[in-house]
PDB file of C-alpha atoms in Angstrom:
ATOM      1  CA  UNK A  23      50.460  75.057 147.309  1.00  0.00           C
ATOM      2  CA  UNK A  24      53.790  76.485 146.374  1.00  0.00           C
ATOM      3  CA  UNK A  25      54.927  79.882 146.369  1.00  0.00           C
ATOM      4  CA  UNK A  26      54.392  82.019 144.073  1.00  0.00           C
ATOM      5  CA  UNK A  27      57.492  84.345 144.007  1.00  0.00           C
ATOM      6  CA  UNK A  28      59.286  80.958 144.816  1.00  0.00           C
ATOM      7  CA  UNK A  29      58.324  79.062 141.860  1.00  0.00           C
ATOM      8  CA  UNK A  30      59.022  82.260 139.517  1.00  0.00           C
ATOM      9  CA  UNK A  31      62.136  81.980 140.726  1.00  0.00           C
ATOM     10  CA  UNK A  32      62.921  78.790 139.705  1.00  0.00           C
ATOM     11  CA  UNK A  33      61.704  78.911 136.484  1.00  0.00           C
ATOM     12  CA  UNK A  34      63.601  81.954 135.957  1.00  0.00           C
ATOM     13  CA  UNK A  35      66.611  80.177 136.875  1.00  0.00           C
ATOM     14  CA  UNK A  36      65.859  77.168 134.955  1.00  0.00           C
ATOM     15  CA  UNK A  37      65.420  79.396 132.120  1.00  0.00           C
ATOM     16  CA  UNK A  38      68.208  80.964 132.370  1.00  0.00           C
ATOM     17  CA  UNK A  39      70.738  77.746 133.101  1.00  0.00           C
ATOM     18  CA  UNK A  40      68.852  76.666 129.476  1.00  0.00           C
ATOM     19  CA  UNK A  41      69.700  79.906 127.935  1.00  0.00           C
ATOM     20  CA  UNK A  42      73.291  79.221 129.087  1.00  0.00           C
ATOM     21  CA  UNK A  43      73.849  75.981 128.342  1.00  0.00           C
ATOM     22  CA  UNK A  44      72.489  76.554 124.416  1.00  0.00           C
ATOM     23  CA  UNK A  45      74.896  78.952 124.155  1.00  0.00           C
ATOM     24  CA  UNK A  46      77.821  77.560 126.013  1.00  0.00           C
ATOM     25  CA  UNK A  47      79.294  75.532 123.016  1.00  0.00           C
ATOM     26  CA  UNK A  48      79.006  71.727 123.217  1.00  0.00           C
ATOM     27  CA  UNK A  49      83.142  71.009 123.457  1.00  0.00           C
ATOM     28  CA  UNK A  50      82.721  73.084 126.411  1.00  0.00           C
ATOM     29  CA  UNK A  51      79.786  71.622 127.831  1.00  0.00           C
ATOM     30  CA  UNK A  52      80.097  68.107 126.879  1.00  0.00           C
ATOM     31  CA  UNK A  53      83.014  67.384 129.557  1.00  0.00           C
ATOM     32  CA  UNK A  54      81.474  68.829 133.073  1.00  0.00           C
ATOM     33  CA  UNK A  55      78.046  66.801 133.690  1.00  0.00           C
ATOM     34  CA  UNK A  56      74.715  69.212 133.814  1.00  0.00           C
ATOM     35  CA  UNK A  57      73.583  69.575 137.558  1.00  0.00           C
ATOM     36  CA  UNK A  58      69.639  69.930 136.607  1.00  0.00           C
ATOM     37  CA  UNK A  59      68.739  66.832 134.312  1.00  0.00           C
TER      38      UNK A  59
END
């Protein structure tokens, strides 16, 4: 079983790398590679 405050954590902070990327515009993104795939 995982943690519970762990795994909200995570999925926070996936949601939020998400949340950054979409709005990061792709010329910007497109050259440094995306750590989570």
């Amino acid at each position: 079983m995982y943690d519970l405050p762990s795994l909200r954590r995570t999925a926070s902070r996936t949601s939020n790398n998400v949340e950054l990327m979409n709005r990061e515009p792709p010329k910007k993104r497109s050259p440094s590679p995306v750590p989570s795939v």
